XYZ file of C-alpha atoms in Angstrom:
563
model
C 118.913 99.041 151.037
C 118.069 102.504 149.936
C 115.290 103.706 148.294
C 116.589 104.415 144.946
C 117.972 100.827 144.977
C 114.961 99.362 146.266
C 113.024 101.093 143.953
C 115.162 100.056 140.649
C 115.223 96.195 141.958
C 111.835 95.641 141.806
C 110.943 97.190 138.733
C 113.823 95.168 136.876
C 111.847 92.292 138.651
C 108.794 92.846 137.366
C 109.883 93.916 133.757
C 111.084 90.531 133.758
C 108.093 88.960 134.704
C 105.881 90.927 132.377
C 107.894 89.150 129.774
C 110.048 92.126 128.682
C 113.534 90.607 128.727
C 115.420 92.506 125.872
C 116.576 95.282 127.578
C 119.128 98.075 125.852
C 120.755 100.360 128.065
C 122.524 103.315 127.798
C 125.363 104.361 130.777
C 124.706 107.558 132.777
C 124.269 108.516 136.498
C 120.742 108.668 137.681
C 119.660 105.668 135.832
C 122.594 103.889 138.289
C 120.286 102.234 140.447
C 118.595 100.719 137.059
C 121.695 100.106 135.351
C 123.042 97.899 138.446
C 120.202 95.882 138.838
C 119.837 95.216 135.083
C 123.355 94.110 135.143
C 122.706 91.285 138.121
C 119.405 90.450 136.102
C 121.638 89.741 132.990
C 124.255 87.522 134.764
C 121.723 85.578 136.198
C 120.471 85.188 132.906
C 116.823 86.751 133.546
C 117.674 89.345 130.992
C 119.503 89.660 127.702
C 121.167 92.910 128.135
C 122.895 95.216 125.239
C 124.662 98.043 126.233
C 125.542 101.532 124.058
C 126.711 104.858 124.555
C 124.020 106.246 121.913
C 120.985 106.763 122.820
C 119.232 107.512 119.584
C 121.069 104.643 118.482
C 119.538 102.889 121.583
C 116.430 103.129 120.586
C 116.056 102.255 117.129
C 117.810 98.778 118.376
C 115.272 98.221 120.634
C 112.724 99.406 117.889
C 114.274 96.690 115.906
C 113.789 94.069 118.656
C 110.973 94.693 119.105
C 109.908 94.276 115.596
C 111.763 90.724 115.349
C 110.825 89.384 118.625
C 106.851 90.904 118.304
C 107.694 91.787 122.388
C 108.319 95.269 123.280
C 111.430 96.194 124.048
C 112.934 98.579 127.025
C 115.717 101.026 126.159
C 116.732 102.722 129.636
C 118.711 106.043 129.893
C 119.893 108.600 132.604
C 118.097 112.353 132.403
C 118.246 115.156 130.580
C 119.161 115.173 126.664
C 120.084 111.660 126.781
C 115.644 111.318 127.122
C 115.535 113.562 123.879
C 117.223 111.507 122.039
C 115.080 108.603 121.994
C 112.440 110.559 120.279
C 113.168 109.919 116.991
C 112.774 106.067 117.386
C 109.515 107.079 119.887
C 108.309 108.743 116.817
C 108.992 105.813 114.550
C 107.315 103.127 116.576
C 104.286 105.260 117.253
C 103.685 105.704 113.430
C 104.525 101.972 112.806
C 102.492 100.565 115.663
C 105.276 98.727 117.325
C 105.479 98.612 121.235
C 108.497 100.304 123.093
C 109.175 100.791 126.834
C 111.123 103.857 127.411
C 113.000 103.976 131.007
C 114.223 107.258 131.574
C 115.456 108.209 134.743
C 114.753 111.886 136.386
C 115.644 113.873 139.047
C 113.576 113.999 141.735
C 110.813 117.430 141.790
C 112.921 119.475 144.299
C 115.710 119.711 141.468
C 113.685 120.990 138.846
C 113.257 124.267 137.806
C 116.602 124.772 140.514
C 119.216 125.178 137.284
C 120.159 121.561 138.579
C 122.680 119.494 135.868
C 120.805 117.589 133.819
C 117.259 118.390 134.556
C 114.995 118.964 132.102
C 111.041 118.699 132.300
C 110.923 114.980 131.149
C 107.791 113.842 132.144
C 105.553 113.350 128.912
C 108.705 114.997 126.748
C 107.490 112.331 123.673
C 103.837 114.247 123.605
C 101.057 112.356 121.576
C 103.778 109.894 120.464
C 104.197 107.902 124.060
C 101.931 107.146 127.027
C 103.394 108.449 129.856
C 103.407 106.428 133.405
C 105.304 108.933 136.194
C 106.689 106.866 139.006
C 106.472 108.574 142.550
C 110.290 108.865 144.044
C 111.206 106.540 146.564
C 110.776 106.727 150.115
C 112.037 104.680 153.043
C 107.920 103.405 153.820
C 106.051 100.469 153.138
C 103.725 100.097 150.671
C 105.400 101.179 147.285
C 106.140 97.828 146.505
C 102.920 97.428 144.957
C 102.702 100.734 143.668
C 105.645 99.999 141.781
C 105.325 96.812 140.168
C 101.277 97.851 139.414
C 103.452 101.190 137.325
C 105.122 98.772 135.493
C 102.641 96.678 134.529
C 100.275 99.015 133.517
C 103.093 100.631 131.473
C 104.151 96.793 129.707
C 100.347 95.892 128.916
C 100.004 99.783 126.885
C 103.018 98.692 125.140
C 101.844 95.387 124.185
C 99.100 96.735 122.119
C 101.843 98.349 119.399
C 102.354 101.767 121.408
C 105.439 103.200 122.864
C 105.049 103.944 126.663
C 107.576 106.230 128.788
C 108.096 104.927 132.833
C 109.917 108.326 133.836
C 111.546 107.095 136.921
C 112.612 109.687 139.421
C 116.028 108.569 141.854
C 117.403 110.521 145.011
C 120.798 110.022 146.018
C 122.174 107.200 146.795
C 122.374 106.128 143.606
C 124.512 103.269 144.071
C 123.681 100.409 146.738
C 124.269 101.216 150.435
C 124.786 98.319 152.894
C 123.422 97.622 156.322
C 119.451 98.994 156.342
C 116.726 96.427 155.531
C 113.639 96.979 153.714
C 110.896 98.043 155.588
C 108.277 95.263 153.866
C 108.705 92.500 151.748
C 109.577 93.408 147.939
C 108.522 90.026 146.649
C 106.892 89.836 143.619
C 103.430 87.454 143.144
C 104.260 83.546 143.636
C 105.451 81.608 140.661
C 106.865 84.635 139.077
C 103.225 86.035 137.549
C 102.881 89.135 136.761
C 101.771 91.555 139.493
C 98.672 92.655 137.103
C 97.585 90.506 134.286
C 95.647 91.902 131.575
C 94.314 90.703 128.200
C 95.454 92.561 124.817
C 91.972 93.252 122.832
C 91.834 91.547 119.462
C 92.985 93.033 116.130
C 89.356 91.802 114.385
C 87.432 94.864 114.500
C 83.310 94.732 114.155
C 84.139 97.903 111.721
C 83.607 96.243 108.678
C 83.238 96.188 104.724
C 79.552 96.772 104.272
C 79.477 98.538 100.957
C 79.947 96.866 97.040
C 83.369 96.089 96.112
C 83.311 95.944 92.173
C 84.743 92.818 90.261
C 87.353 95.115 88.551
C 89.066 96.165 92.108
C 93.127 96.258 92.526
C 94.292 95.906 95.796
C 97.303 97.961 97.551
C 98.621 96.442 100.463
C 101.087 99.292 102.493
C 102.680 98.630 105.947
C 101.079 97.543 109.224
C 98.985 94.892 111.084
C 100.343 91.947 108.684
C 96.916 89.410 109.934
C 94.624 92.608 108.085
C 96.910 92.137 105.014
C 96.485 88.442 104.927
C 92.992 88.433 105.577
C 92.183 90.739 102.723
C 94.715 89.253 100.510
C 92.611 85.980 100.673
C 89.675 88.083 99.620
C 91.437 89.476 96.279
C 92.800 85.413 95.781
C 88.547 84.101 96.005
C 87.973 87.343 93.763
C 90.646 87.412 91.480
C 91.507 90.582 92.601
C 95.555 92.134 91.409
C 97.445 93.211 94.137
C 100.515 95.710 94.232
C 102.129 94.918 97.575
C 104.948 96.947 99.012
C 108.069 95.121 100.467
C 106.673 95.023 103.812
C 103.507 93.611 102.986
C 104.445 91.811 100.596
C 104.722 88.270 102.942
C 101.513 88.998 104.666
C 99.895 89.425 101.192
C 101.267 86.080 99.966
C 100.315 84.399 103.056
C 96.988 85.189 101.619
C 97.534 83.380 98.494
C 96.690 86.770 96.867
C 98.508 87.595 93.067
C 101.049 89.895 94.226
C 102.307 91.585 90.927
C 106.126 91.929 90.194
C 107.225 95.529 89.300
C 103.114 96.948 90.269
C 104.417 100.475 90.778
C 105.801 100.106 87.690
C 102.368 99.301 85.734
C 100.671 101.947 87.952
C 103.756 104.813 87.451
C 103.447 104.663 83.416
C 100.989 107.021 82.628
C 97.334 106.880 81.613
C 97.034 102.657 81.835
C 95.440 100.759 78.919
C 91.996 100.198 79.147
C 91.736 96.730 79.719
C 94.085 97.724 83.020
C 91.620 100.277 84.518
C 90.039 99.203 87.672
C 86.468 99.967 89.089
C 87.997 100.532 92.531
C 91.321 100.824 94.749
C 91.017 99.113 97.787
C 93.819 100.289 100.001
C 95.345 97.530 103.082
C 97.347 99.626 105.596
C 99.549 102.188 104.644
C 101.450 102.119 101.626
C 103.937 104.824 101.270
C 106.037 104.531 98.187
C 105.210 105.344 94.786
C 103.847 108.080 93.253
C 101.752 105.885 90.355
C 99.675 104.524 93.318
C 98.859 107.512 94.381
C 97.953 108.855 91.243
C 95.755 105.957 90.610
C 93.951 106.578 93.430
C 93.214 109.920 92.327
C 91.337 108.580 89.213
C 89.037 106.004 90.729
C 87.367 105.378 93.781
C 88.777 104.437 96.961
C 88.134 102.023 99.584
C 90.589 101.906 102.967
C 91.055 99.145 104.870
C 92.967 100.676 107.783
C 93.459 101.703 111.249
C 90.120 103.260 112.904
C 90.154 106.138 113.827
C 93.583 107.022 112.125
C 93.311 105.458 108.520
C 95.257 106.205 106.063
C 94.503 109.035 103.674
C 97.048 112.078 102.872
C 94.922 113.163 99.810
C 91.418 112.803 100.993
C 89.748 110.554 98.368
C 88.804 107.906 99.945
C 85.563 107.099 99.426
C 84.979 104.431 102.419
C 87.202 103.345 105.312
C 86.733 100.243 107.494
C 89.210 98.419 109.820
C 88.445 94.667 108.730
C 88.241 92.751 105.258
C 87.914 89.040 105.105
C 86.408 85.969 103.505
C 83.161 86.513 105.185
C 82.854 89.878 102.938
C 83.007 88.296 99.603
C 79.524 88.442 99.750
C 79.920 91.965 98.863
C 82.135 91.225 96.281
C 79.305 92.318 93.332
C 80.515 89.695 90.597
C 83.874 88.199 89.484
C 85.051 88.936 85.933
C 87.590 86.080 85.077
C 89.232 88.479 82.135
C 90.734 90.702 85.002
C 93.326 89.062 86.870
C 94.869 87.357 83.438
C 95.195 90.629 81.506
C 97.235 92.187 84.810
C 99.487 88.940 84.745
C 100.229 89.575 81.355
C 100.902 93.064 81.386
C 103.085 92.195 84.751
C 105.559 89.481 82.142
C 105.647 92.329 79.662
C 106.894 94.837 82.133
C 109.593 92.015 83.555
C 110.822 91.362 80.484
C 111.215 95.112 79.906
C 112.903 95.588 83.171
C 115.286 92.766 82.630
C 116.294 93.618 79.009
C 117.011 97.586 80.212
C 118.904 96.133 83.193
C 121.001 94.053 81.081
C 121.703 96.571 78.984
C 122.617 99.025 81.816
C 126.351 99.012 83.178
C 126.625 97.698 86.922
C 125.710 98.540 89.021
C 122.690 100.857 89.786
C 120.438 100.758 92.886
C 117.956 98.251 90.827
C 120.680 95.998 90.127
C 121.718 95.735 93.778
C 118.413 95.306 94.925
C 117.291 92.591 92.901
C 120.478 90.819 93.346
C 120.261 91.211 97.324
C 116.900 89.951 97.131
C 117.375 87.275 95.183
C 120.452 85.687 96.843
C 119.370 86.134 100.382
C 119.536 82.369 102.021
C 115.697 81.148 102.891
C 114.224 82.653 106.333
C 116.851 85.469 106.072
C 115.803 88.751 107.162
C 115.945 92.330 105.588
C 115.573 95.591 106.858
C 115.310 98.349 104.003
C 116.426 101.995 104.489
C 114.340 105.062 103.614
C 114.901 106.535 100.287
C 115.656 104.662 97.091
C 116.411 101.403 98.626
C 112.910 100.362 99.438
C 111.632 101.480 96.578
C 114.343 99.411 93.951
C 112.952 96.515 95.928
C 109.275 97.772 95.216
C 109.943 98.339 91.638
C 112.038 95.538 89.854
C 112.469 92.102 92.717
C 110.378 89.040 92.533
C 108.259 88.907 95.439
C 109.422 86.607 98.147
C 107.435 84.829 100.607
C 110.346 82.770 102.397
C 111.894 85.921 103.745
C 111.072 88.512 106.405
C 111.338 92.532 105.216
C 111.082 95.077 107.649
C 111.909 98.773 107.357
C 110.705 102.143 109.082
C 107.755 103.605 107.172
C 106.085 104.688 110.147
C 107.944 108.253 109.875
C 110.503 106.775 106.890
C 113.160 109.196 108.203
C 116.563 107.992 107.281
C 117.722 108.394 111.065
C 118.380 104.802 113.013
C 118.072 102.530 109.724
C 121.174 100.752 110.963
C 120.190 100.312 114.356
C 117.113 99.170 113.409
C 118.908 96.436 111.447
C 121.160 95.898 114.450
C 118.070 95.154 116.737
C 116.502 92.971 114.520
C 119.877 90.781 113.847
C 119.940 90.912 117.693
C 116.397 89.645 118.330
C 116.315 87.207 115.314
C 118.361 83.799 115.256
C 117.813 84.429 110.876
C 120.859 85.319 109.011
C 120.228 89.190 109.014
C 120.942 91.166 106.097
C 120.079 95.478 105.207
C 120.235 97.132 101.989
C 120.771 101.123 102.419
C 122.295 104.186 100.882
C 125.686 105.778 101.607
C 123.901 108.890 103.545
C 121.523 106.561 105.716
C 124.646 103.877 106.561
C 126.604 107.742 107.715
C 123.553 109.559 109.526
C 123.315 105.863 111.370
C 127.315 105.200 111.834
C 127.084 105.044 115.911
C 125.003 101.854 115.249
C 128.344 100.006 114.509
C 129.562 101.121 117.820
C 129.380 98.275 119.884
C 131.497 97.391 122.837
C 134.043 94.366 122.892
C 132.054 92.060 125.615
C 128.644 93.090 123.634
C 126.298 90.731 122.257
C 126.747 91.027 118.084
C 124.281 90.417 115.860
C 124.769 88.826 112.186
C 124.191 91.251 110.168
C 125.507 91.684 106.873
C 124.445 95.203 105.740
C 124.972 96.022 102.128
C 125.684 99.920 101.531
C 125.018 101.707 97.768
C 127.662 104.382 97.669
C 126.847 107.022 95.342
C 128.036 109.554 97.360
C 124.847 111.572 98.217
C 121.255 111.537 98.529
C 119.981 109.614 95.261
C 116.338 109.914 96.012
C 116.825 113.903 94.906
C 117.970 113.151 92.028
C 113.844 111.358 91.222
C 112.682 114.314 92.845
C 111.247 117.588 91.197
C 114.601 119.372 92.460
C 116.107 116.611 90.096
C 115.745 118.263 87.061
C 117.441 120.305 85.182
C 116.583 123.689 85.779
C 117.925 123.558 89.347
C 121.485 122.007 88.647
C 123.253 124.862 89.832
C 122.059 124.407 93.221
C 121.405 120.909 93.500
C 124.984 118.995 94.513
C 125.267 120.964 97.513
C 122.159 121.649 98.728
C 120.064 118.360 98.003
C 122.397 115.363 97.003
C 125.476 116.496 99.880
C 127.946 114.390 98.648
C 130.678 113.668 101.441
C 133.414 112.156 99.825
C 133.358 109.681 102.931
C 135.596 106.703 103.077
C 133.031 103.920 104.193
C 136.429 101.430 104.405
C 138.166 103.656 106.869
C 134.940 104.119 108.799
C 134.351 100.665 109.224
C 137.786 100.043 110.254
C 137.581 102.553 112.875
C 134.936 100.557 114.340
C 136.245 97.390 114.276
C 133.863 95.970 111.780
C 134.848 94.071 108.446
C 134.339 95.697 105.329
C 134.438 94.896 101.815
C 134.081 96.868 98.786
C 132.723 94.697 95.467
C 132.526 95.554 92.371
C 130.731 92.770 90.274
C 127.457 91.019 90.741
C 129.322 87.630 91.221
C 131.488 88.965 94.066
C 128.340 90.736 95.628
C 126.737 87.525 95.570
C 129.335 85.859 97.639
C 129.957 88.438 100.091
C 125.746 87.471 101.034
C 126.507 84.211 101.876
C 125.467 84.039 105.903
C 128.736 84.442 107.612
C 128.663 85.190 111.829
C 129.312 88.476 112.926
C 128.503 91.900 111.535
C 130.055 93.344 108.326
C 129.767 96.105 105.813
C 129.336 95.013 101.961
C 129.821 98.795 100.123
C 128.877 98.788 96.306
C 130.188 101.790 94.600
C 127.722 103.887 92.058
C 127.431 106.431 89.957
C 124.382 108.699 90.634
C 125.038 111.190 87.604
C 122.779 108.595 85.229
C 120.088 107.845 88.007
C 117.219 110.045 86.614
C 117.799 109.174 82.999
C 117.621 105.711 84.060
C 114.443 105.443 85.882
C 112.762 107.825 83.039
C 113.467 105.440 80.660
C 112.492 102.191 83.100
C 109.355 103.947 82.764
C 109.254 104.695 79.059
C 110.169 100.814 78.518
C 107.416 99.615 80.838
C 104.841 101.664 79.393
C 105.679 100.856 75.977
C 105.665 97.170 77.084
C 102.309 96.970 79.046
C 100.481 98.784 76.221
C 101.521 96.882 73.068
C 100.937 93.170 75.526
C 97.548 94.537 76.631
């Protein structure tokens, strides 16, 4: 056995016993040695192996199993730029908090800085975004064995705690398995298959916590992130009769807390100036929410109170007034008094603005990204899940669907770049025995298209993912470069339509596709079918800003004459 090999065999050994056994790997020569023993870990069935030719691709899929299994996932790759491309899912699970083992092979140091193929300086390429673990190369000695498997699971218990971690694995030539030379020592693992290293992950209660007033007139915002905080203070707002605007990705952990989650609440925050009876005393902010602009604007009116992420809470306009990392029942104490006018007046305001919604939406001709959304939503089978892409889609969820708590969402607001939505989708229909479903635009589905590139013997997720065509970035169109006085500019330099045939596309990948063009056929092309398909709805993104201006214009008028 050589050294490379050697080296490769036991770390696949020990992945596998620090629990890490969705592994996505992408083909190349000096990660040989890795991608050979991976292989004999899959057949024995020690691994579940997915293999693609992508590597950004690569590693939003394992982002997304990791977010569906809670275990980190490994993505492995060869040297060079194949590492660089991992770093925009790096990026995204650093900002989201989810855990990510990044196996990048390397030439070994006397190649470097020799104008050597494919050598790059590798070693910490991610920056801030990754902890870096540099294996030593291989030598023909004893000794390494625990070296190596102590690398890996130092590497494993950093990723467990929501972090993405980089092994940067250096291999000489031989790449490939030589016959004939035995191991110098034993490369045995410990007994029983344990772990070479145990370690504990430290618990997600923080002693950092709410010791100021919270006033009885207090809305709560629940963003992404650590879904126990959001359910914790979500059964604080239920005891205190608190409202609570949740975003799509919090919205199950705020439910879980038996909290009022309000239908449409960007909506009845994005309206203007709000009624009087609506104004609260206080904000109190859960996680990270990322979405509307009426949120934001509330929270430039009253004070603010951040339950986050110590020391990196959330923040982006400086107004918070306090920031702790824990809220819970044992804080109601704080709670100054409990004013049983609040939470009724919010509920009614919230039926006003439904039936607003509902009568503009029936009025509107399908579809429009609000129709779609609420429709996907609402006909997605129990324990389905749903990964959201960037832009508008996550936001027509926020704004007009009844909040579900039978159903998993998931989407990628750690950076919210549109780049890997559909691999993220892939991963989590991968990791996830739940029919898997994703709602996206046209430009995120084609900035994403290698994720339907998956080879013939390749494990396939089910995945139906549901694509708005309105040929070009939408979310400009809501934007200040939406208006009027910069049409002459805008189609080509902000809403890029391509004219792309999503049909032919899909065809050249070998997936099913099918275009619909009524609610009732959109609704059956949802119902959980094996396999992974494309669902394209066609729509015109000419009447987009009209429409939401006079959502909000209908809503406002609503809330105020109700309230």
């Amino acid at each position: 056995m050589n050294p490379s090999t050697a080296m490769a065999t036991v770390v696949v050994d020990e992945l596998v016993r620090n629990d890490v056994r969705q592994v996505v790997l992408c083909p190349g020569s000096r990660n040989a040695p890795l991608s050979l023993a991976l292989h004999e870990a899959a057949v024995a069935g020690r691994v579940t192996l997915h293999v693609r030719v992508d590597e950004r691709s690569a590693g939003f899929v394992a982002l997304g199993l990791g977010r569906a299994t809670g275990r980190p996932a490994a993505v492995v790759c060869t040297s060079g730029t194949a590492v660089a491309n991992l770093h925009p899912s790096v990026l995204e699970a650093h900002h989201s908090g989810v855990g990510l083992l990044l196996i990048t092979a390397d030439r070994p140091p006397e190649l470097h800085g020799s104008g050597a193929n494919q050598t790059i300086d590798q070693r910490g390429i991610f920056g801030s975004a990754a902890v870096a673990v540099d294996f030593p190369v291989a030598e023909r000695r004893t000794g390494q064995n625990p070296v190596w498997r102590g690398l890996v699971c130092r590497g494993v218990a950093r990723a467990e705690t929501g972090i993405p971690v980089q092994l940067n694995i250096p291999f000489r030539e031989p790449l490939v398995p030589t016959f004939g030379d035995s191991w110098p020592d034993a490369l045995t693992g410990r007994p029983g298959g344990a772990r070479w290293t145990t370690s504990s992950v430290p618990r997600s209660v923080p002693d950092n916590r709410v010791d100021f007033p919270l006033p009885a007139r207090s809305v709560v915002v629940v963003g992404s992130g650590d879904p126990a905080r959001a359910t914790a203070a979500a059964r604080v707002a239920a005891r205190a009769g608190w409202p609570v605007v949740a975003e799509p990705v919090g919205t199950a952990a705020a439910l879980a807390g038996g909290a009022a989650v309000l239908r449409g609440g960007p909506l009845l925050l994005g309206t203007g100036a709000l009624p009087p009876s609506l104004r609260p005393e206080a904000v109190v902010v859960v996680g990270r929410p990322t979405l509307s602009r009426g949120v934001r604007g509330l929270m430039d009116r009253v004070a603010v109170y951040g339950i986050g992420d110590h020391p990196q809470w959330t923040d982006p306009q400086y107004v918070a007034t306090h920031v702790r990392g824990w809220l819970d029942e044992d804080d109601l104490r704080w709670v100054t008094d409990h004013d049983p006018t609040w939470l009724p007046v919010w509920r009614e305001a919230e039926q006003a603005a439904t039936l607003a919604v509902e009568k503009l939406l029936g009025e509107e001709t399908w579809p429009t990204g609000l129709h779609v959304a609420r429709e996907v939503l609402e006909a997605l089978p129990t324990g389905a899940s749903l990964v959201l892409g960037s832009s508008n889609p996550v936001r027509d969820l926020d704004l007009v669907s009844t909040p579900r708590p039978d159903i998993t969402i998931h989407a990628n607001r750690g950076v919210a770049g549109i780049d890997g939505n559909l691999s993220t989708a892939v991963g989590v229909g991968l990791g996830s025995t739940a029919p898997g479903y994703a709602l996206m635009g046209d430009l995120t589905f084609l900035h994403d298209a290698n994720a339907l590139l998956i080879g013939p013997t390749e494990p396939r997720p089910n995945l139906c993912a549901v694509v708005l065509n309105d040929d070009g970035g939408g979310i400009f169109s809501l934007l200040e470069q939406g208006a009027a006085e910069h049409k002459n500019g805008f189609e080509r330099v902000f809403a890029t339509p391509t004219g792309a045939d999503l049909g032919a596309l899909c065809a050249g990948y070998g997936v099913p596709h099918t275009l619909v063009t009524t609610p009732t056929d959109l609704r059956a092309a949802l119902t959980p079918t094996p396999g992974l398909r494309v669902v394209e709805v066609r729509a015109d993104r000419d009447r987009l800003r009209d429409l939401h201006a006079r959502l909000r214009a209908a809503v406002g008028e609503a809330v105020t004459a109700a309230v």
